[in-house]
Structures are given as C-alpha cells and as structure tokens.
PDB file of C-alpha atoms in Angstrom:
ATOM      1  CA  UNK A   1      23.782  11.729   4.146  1.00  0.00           C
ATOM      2  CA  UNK A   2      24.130   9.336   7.367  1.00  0.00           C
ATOM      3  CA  UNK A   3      20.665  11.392   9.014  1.00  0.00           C
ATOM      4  CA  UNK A   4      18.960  11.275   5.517  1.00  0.00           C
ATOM      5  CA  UNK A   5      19.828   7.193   5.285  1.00  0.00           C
ATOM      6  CA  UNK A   6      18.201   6.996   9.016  1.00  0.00           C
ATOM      7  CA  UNK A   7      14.836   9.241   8.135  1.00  0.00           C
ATOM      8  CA  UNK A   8      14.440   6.481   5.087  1.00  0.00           C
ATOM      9  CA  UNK A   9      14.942   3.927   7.184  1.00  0.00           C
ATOM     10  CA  UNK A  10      12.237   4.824   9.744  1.00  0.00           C
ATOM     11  CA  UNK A  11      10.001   5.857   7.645  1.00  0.00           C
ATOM     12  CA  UNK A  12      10.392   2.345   5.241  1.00  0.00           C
ATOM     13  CA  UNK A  13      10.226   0.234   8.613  1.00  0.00           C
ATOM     14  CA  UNK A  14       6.756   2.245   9.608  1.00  0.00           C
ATOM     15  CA  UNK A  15       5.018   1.932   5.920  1.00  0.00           C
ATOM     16  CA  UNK A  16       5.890  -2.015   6.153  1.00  0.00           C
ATOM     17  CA  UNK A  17       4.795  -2.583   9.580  1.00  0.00           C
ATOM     18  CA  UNK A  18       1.601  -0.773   8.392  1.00  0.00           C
ATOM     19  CA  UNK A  19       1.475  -2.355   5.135  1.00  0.00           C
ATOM     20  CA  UNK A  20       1.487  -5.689   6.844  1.00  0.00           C
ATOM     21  CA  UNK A  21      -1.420  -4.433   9.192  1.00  0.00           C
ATOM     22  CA  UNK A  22      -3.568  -3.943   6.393  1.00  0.00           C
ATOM     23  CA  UNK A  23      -2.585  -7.420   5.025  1.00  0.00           C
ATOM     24  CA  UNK A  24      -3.883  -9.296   8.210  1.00  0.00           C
ATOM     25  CA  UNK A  25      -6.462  -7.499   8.275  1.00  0.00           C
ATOM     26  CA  UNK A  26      -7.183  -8.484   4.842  1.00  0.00           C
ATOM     27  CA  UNK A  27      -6.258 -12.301   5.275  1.00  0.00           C
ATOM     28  CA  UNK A  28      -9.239 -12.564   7.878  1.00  0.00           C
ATOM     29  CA  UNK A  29     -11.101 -10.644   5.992  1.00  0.00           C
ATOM     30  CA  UNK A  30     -10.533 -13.567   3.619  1.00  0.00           C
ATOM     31  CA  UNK A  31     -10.820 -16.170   6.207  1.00  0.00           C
ATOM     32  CA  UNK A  32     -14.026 -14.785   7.740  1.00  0.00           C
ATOM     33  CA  UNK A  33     -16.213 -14.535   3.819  1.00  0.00           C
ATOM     34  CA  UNK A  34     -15.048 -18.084   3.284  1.00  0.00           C
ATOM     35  CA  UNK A  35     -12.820 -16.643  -0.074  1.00  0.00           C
ATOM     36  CA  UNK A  36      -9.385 -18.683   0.541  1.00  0.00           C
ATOM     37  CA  UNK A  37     -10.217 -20.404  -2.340  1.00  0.00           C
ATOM     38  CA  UNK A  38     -11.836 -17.557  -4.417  1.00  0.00           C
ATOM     39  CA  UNK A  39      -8.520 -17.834  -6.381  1.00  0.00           C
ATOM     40  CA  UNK A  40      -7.940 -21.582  -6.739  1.00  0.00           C
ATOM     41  CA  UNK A  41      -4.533 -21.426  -8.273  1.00  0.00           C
ATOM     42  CA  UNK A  42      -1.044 -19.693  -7.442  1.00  0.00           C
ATOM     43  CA  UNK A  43       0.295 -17.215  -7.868  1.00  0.00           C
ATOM     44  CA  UNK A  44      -2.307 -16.381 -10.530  1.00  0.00           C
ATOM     45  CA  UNK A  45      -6.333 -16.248 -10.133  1.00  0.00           C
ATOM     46  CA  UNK A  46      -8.369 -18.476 -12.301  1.00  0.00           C
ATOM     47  CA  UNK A  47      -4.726 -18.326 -14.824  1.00  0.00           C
ATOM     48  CA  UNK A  48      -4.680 -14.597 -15.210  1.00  0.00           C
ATOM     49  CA  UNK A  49      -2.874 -11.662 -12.894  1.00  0.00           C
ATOM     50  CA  UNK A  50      -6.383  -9.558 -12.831  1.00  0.00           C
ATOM     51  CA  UNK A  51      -9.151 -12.263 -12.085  1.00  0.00           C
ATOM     52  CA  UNK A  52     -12.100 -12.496 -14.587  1.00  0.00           C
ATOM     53  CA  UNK A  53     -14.485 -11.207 -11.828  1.00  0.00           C
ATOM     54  CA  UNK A  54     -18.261 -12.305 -12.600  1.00  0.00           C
ATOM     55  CA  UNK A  55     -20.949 -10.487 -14.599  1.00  0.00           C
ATOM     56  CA  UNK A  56     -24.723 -10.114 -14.379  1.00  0.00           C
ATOM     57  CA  UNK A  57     -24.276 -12.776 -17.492  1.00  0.00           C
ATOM     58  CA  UNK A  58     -23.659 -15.562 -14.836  1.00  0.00           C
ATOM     59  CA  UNK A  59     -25.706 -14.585 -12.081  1.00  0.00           C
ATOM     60  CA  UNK A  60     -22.760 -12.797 -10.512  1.00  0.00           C
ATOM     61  CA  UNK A  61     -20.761 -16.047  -9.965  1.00  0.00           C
ATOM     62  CA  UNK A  62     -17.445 -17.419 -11.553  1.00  0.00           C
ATOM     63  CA  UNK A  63     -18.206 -20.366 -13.340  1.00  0.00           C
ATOM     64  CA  UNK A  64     -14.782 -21.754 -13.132  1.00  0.00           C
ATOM     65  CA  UNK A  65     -13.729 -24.315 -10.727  1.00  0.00           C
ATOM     66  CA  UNK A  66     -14.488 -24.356  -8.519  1.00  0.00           C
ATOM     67  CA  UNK A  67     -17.641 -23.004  -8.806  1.00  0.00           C
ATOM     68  CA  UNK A  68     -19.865 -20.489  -6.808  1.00  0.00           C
ATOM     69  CA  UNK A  69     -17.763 -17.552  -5.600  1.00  0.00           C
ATOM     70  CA  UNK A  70     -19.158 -14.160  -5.626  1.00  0.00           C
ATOM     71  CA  UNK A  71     -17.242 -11.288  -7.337  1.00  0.00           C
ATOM     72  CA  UNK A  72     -17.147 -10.465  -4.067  1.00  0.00           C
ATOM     73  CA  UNK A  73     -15.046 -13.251  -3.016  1.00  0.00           C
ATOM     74  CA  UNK A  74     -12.706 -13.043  -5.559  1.00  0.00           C
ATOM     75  CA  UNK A  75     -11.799  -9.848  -4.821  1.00  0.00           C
ATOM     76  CA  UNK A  76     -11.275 -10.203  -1.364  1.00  0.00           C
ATOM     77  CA  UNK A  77      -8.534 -13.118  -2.180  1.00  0.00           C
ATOM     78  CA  UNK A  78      -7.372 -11.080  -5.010  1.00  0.00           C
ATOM     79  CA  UNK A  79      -6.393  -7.813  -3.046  1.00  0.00           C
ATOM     80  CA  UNK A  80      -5.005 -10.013  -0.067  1.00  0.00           C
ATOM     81  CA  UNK A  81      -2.602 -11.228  -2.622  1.00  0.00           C
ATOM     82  CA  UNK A  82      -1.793  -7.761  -4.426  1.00  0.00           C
ATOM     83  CA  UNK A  83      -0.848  -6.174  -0.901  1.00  0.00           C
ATOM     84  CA  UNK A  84       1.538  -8.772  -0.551  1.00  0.00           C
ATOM     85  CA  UNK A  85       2.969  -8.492  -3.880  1.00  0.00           C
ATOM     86  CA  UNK A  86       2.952  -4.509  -2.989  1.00  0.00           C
ATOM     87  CA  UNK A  87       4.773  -4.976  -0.171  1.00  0.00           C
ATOM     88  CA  UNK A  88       7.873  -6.665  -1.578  1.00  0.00           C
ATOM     89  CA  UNK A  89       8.569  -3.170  -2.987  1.00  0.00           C
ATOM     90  CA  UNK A  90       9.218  -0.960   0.788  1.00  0.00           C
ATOM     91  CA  UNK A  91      10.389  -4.200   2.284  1.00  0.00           C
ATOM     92  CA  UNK A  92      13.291  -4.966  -0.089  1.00  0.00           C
ATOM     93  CA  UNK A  93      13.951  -1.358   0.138  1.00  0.00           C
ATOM     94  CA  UNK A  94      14.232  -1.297   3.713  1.00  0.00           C
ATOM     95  CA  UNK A  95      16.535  -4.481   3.974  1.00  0.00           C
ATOM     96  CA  UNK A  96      18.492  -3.695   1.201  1.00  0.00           C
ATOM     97  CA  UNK A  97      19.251   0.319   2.288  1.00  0.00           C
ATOM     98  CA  UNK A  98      19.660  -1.064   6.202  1.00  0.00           C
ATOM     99  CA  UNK A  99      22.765  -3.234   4.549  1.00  0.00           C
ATOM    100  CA  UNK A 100      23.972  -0.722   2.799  1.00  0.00           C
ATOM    101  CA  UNK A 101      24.504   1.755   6.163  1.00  0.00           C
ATOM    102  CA  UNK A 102      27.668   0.600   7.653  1.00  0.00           C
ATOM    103  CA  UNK A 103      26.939   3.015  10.750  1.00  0.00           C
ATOM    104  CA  UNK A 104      23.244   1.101  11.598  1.00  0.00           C
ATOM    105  CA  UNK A 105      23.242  -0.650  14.610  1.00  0.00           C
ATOM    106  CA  UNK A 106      23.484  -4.720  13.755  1.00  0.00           C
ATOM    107  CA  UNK A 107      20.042  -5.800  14.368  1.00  0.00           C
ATOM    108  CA  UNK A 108      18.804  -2.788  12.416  1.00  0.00           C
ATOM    109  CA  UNK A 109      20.728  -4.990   9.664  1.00  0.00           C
ATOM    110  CA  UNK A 110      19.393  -8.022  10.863  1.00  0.00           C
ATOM    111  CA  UNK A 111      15.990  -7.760  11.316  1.00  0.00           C
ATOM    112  CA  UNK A 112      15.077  -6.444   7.939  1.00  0.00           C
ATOM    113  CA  UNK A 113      17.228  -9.030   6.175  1.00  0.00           C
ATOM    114  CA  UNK A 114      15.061 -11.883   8.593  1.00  0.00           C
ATOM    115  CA  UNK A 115      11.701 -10.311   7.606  1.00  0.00           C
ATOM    116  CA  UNK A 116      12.979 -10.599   3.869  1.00  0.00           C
ATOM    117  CA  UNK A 117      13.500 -13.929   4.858  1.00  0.00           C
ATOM    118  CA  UNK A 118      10.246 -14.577   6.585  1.00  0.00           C
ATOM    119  CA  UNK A 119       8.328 -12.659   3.579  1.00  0.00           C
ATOM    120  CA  UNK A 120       9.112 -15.885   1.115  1.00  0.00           C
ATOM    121  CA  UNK A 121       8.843 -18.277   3.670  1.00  0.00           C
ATOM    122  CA  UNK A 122       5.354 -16.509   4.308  1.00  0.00           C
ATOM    123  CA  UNK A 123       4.469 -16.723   0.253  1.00  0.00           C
ATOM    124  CA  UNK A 124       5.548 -20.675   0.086  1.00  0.00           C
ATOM    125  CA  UNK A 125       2.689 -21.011   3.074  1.00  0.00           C
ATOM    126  CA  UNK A 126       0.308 -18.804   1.298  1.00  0.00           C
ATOM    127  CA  UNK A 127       0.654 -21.006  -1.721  1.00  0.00           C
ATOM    128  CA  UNK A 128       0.783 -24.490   0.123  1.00  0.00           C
ATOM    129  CA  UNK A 129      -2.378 -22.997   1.877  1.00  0.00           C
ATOM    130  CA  UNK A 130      -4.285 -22.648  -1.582  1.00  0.00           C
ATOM    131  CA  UNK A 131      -3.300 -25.512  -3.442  1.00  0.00           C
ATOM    132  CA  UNK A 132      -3.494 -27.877  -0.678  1.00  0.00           C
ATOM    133  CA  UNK A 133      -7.331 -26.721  -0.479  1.00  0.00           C
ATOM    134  CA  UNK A 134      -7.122 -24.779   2.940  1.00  0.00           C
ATOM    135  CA  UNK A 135      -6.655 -27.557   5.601  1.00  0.00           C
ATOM    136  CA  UNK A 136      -6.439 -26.127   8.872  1.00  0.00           C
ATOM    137  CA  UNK A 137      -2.694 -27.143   9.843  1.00  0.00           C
ATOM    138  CA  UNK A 138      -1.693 -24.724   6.431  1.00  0.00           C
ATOM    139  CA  UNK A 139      -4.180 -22.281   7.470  1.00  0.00           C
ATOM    140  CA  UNK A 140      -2.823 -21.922  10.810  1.00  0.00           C
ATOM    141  CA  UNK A 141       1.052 -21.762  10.080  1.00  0.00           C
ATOM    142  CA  UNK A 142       0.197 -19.237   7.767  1.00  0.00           C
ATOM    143  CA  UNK A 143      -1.580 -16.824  10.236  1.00  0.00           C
ATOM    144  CA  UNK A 144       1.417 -17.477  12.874  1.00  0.00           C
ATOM    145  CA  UNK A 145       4.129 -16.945  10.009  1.00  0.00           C
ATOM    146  CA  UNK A 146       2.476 -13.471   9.452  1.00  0.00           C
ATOM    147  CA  UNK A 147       2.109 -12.890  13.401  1.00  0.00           C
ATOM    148  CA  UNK A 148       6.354 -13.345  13.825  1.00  0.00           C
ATOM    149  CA  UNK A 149       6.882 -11.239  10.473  1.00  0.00           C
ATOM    150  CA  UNK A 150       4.398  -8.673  12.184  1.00  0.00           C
ATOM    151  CA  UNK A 151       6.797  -9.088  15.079  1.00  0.00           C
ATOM    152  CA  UNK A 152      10.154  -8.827  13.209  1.00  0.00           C
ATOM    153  CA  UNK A 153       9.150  -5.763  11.144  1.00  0.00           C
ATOM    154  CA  UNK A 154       7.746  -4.161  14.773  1.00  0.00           C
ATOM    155  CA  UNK A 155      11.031  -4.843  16.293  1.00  0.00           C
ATOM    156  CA  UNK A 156      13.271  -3.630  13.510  1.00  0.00           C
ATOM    157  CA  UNK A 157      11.179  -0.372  13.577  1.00  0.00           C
ATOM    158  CA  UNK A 158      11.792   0.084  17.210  1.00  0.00           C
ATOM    159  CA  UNK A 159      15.448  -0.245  16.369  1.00  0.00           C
ATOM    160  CA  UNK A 160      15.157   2.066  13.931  1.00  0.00           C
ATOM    161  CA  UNK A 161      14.006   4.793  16.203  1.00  0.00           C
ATOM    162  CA  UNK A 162      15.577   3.866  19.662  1.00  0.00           C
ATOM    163  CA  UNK A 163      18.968   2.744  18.382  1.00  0.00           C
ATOM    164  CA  UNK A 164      19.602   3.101  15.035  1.00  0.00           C
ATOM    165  CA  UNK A 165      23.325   3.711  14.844  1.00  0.00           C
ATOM    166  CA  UNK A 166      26.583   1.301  16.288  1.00  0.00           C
ATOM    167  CA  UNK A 167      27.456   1.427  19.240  1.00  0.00           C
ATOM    168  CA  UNK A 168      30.937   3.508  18.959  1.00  0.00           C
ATOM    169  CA  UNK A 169      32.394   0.957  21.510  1.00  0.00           C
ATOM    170  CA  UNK A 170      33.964   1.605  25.102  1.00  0.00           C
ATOM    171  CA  UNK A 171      35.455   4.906  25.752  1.00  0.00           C
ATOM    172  CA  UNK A 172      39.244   5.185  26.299  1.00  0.00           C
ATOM    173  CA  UNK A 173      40.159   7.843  29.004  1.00  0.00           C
ATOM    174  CA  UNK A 174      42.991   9.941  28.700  1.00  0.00           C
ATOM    175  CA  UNK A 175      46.012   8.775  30.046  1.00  0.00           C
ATOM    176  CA  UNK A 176      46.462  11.491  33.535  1.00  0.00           C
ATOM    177  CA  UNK A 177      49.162  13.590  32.850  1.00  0.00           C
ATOM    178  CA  UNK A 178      52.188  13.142  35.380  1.00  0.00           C
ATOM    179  CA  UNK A 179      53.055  15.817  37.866  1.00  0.00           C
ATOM    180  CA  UNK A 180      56.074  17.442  38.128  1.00  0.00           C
TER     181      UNK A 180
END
C-alpha cells in the first residue's frame, strides 16, 4: 500500500512539474505573438468557456473588443489558460494524497500543499495581469510567480524520489549485557 502511495506520488510530482513546463512555455508563447489580451476578460474568453474563434466571415479577426486578434491569437491565450485549469487536476491530487501518507517525509507534505498555495496565488496574477491590460509590473510578477511554483513542484519531486519517507528517528542501542 505504503510503496504503491510513493509510485503515485512520484509519478503525480513528475506529470506536474512537466505540466507546468508546457505552461511556460505556453505563457511566452503568449507573450512573444502579442495574445495576452486575445481573451480580454477572466476567467472566461470574450464571456464564453470555448472562445468564438474568427471565421473567413470577418476576415479571420474577432470583432469583439478589443478588436483585431487573429484566431490565432486567441487560441494561444485560450490553451495557456486550459493547461492551467488542467493542471489543478494532478496537482490537487498530489497535495492532497502527500497529506494523506503519514509515513512521507514532512516537506514531501509541505511542498505540495505550498505549490497548491502558489497555484491560486499564480491565477489571482494571471487575472490581475488581464484585466489590468498587461502592464509590465503584472506581467513580470506573473512570470516570477510561475518560476518559484516551477521551483516548488521541482523540489517536492526531488523529495519524492531522494527522501520520500520519515526519518524513523535516532537509533537506540541495546543496552550491553553485564558479565558475570
């Protein structure tokens, strides 16, 4: 049971580090085609989960406001945001079956539980960061919020594999038998 808990746990802290990989990679993906605004509202796009991408009707371009980004564009922003909503899924799982091991090691406890933590704190930014228009100072918190949750979720994978159980505590020797 104990080695099954521990090959879930490695396995959730690897598909969440990689997860979150793929979700930089996509935020300057974002950053780079100028489409941090290609979904002007939060958390929805354009007031719908599934944006209304553009149509040959339009001349390919979302006539919303604001105006002028590609389908392209859209779904660049769009997919940045479903990985993240994706990732809630092995993250809580992680967190919430590294609490549930009373053997792990503390800061296998800890470090999913902070990510957790840093995960919301991470989606307030992202949302500040689009309905604030993209100014630089929310652009830039965001991208360091999602380099220390990075971080935490590298860390708490490394504990998973190097140290995953309690430490059992000091030994006790033996009293030495007396001679007689």
């Amino acid at each position: 049971m104990l080695a099954q808990r521990l090959l879930w746990l490695r396995r959730l802290s690897l598909l969440c580090v990689a997860m979150t990989i793929v979700l930089m990679a996509l935020g300057a993906w974002v950053k780079a085609n100028g489409a941090g605004l290609a979904c002007p509202d939060w958390p929805q796009c354009y007031g719908e989960w599934m944006p209304p991408f553009p149509s040959d009707e339009n001349g390919r371009l979302y006539q919303g406001e604001p105006v002028g980004f590609t389908q392209a564009q859209i779904l660049y922003e769009w997919s940045h945001r479903a990985v993240v909503s994706l990732l809630l899924i092995p993250l809580a799982a992680f967190a919430i079956l590294a609490l549930l091991t009373p053997d792990a090691h503390r800061s296998l406890r800890q470090f999913p539980a902070m990510a957790v933590m840093l995960y919301i704190a991470q989606a307030g930014l992202g949302a500040i960061t689009v309905v604030t228009g993209n100014p630089p100072w929310a652009t830039t918190a965001h991208l360091v919020m999602a380099t220390v949750f990075l971080t935490t979720l590298v860390v708490a994978a490394c504990v998973a594999y190097l140290k995953p159980m309690a430490d059992p505590g000091p030994a006790v020797a033996e009293p030495p038998k007396p001679r007689i």
